[in-house]
């Protein structure tokens, strides 16, 4: 119910009550409401299917990364060995990371103004300005480390959070000096 008093000068309840508004026929309103409900249900179903597919992909990736699921054409032995990190297939190599990767510490000595990157827990490397919507890094970028496309890196002070990223944001960017940056050799498929 509209009251008699209004707060807008020259506008009050009596004037509003006289406004003309279009009203479709009831049957058309019902069909429109049914159509919206159908689309809402379809979108909800699609979102559930996407979430389910993402969960299945994550589970498959975990199984492939741990050797619990393998491609038949690559299996040499079905036996497993127990390591301090869990079980792995016997025909997999178990090598120190230093044999397949090496730390790099290339510095931005020229102070080039390139993308400053950060490593997030869930998204890997991200553009700092875009991700944080503000500048969270130093004005002096000359001591920052260069991280090239295909490099890995992590902030050494947050390694316990699992924030290790694969840099595929740009050809090269820079990260804070607290980062450890490393590169794998040719025997490792970085996309894996």
Coordinates of N, CA and C in Angstrom, one line a residue, residues 52-71 92 189-192:
X52 N 30.9 -31.6 -11.6 CA 31.2 -33.0 -11.6 C 32.4 -33.4 -12.5
X53 N 32.4 -32.8 -13.7 CA 33.5 -33.1 -14.6 C 34.8 -32.6 -14.1
X54 N 34.8 -31.4 -13.4 CA 36.0 -30.9 -12.9 C 36.5 -31.8 -11.7
X55 N 35.6 -32.3 -10.9 CA 36.0 -33.3 -9.9 C 36.6 -34.6 -10.4
X56 N 35.9 -35.1 -11.5 CA 36.4 -36.3 -12.2 C 37.8 -36.1 -12.8
X57 N 38.0 -34.9 -13.4 CA 39.3 -34.6 -14.0 C 40.4 -34.5 -12.9
X58 N 40.1 -33.9 -11.8 CA 41.0 -33.8 -10.6 C 41.4 -35.2 -10.1
X59 N 40.4 -36.0 -10.0 CA 40.6 -37.4 -9.5 C 41.5 -38.2 -10.4
X60 N 41.2 -38.0 -11.7 CA 42.0 -38.7 -12.8 C 43.4 -38.3 -12.7
X61 N 43.6 -36.9 -12.6 CA 45.0 -36.4 -12.6 C 45.7 -36.9 -11.4
X62 N 45.1 -37.0 -10.2 CA 45.7 -37.5 -9.0 C 46.1 -39.0 -9.2
X63 N 45.3 -39.7 -9.9 CA 45.6 -41.2 -10.1 C 46.7 -41.3 -11.1
X64 N 46.7 -40.5 -12.1 CA 47.8 -40.5 -13.1 C 49.1 -40.1 -12.5
X65 N 49.1 -39.0 -11.7 CA 50.3 -38.5 -11.1 C 50.9 -39.5 -10.0
X66 N 50.1 -40.3 -9.5 CA 50.6 -41.2 -8.4 C 50.8 -42.6 -9.0
X67 N 50.5 -42.9 -10.2 CA 50.6 -44.2 -10.8 C 49.5 -45.2 -10.5
X68 N 48.5 -44.7 -9.8 CA 47.4 -45.6 -9.5 C 46.6 -46.0 -10.7
X69 N 46.6 -45.1 -11.7 CA 46.0 -45.4 -13.0 C 47.1 -45.1 -14.0
X70 N 47.2 -46.0 -15.0 CA 48.2 -45.9 -16.0 C 47.7 -46.2 -17.4
X71 N 48.4 -45.8 -18.4 CA 48.1 -46.1 -19.8 C 48.7 -47.5 -20.1
X92 N 58.8 -46.9 -12.7 CA 59.0 -45.5 -12.7 C 60.4 -45.2 -12.0
X189 N 58.4 -33.4 -19.2 CA 57.4 -32.7 -20.0 C 56.8 -31.7 -19.0
X190 N 57.1 -30.4 -19.2 CA 56.6 -29.4 -18.2 C 55.1 -29.3 -18.1
X191 N 54.4 -29.7 -19.2 CA 52.9 -29.7 -19.2 C 52.4 -30.7 -18.2
X192 N 53.2 -31.7 -17.9 CA 52.7 -32.8 -17.0 C 52.7 -32.3 -15.6

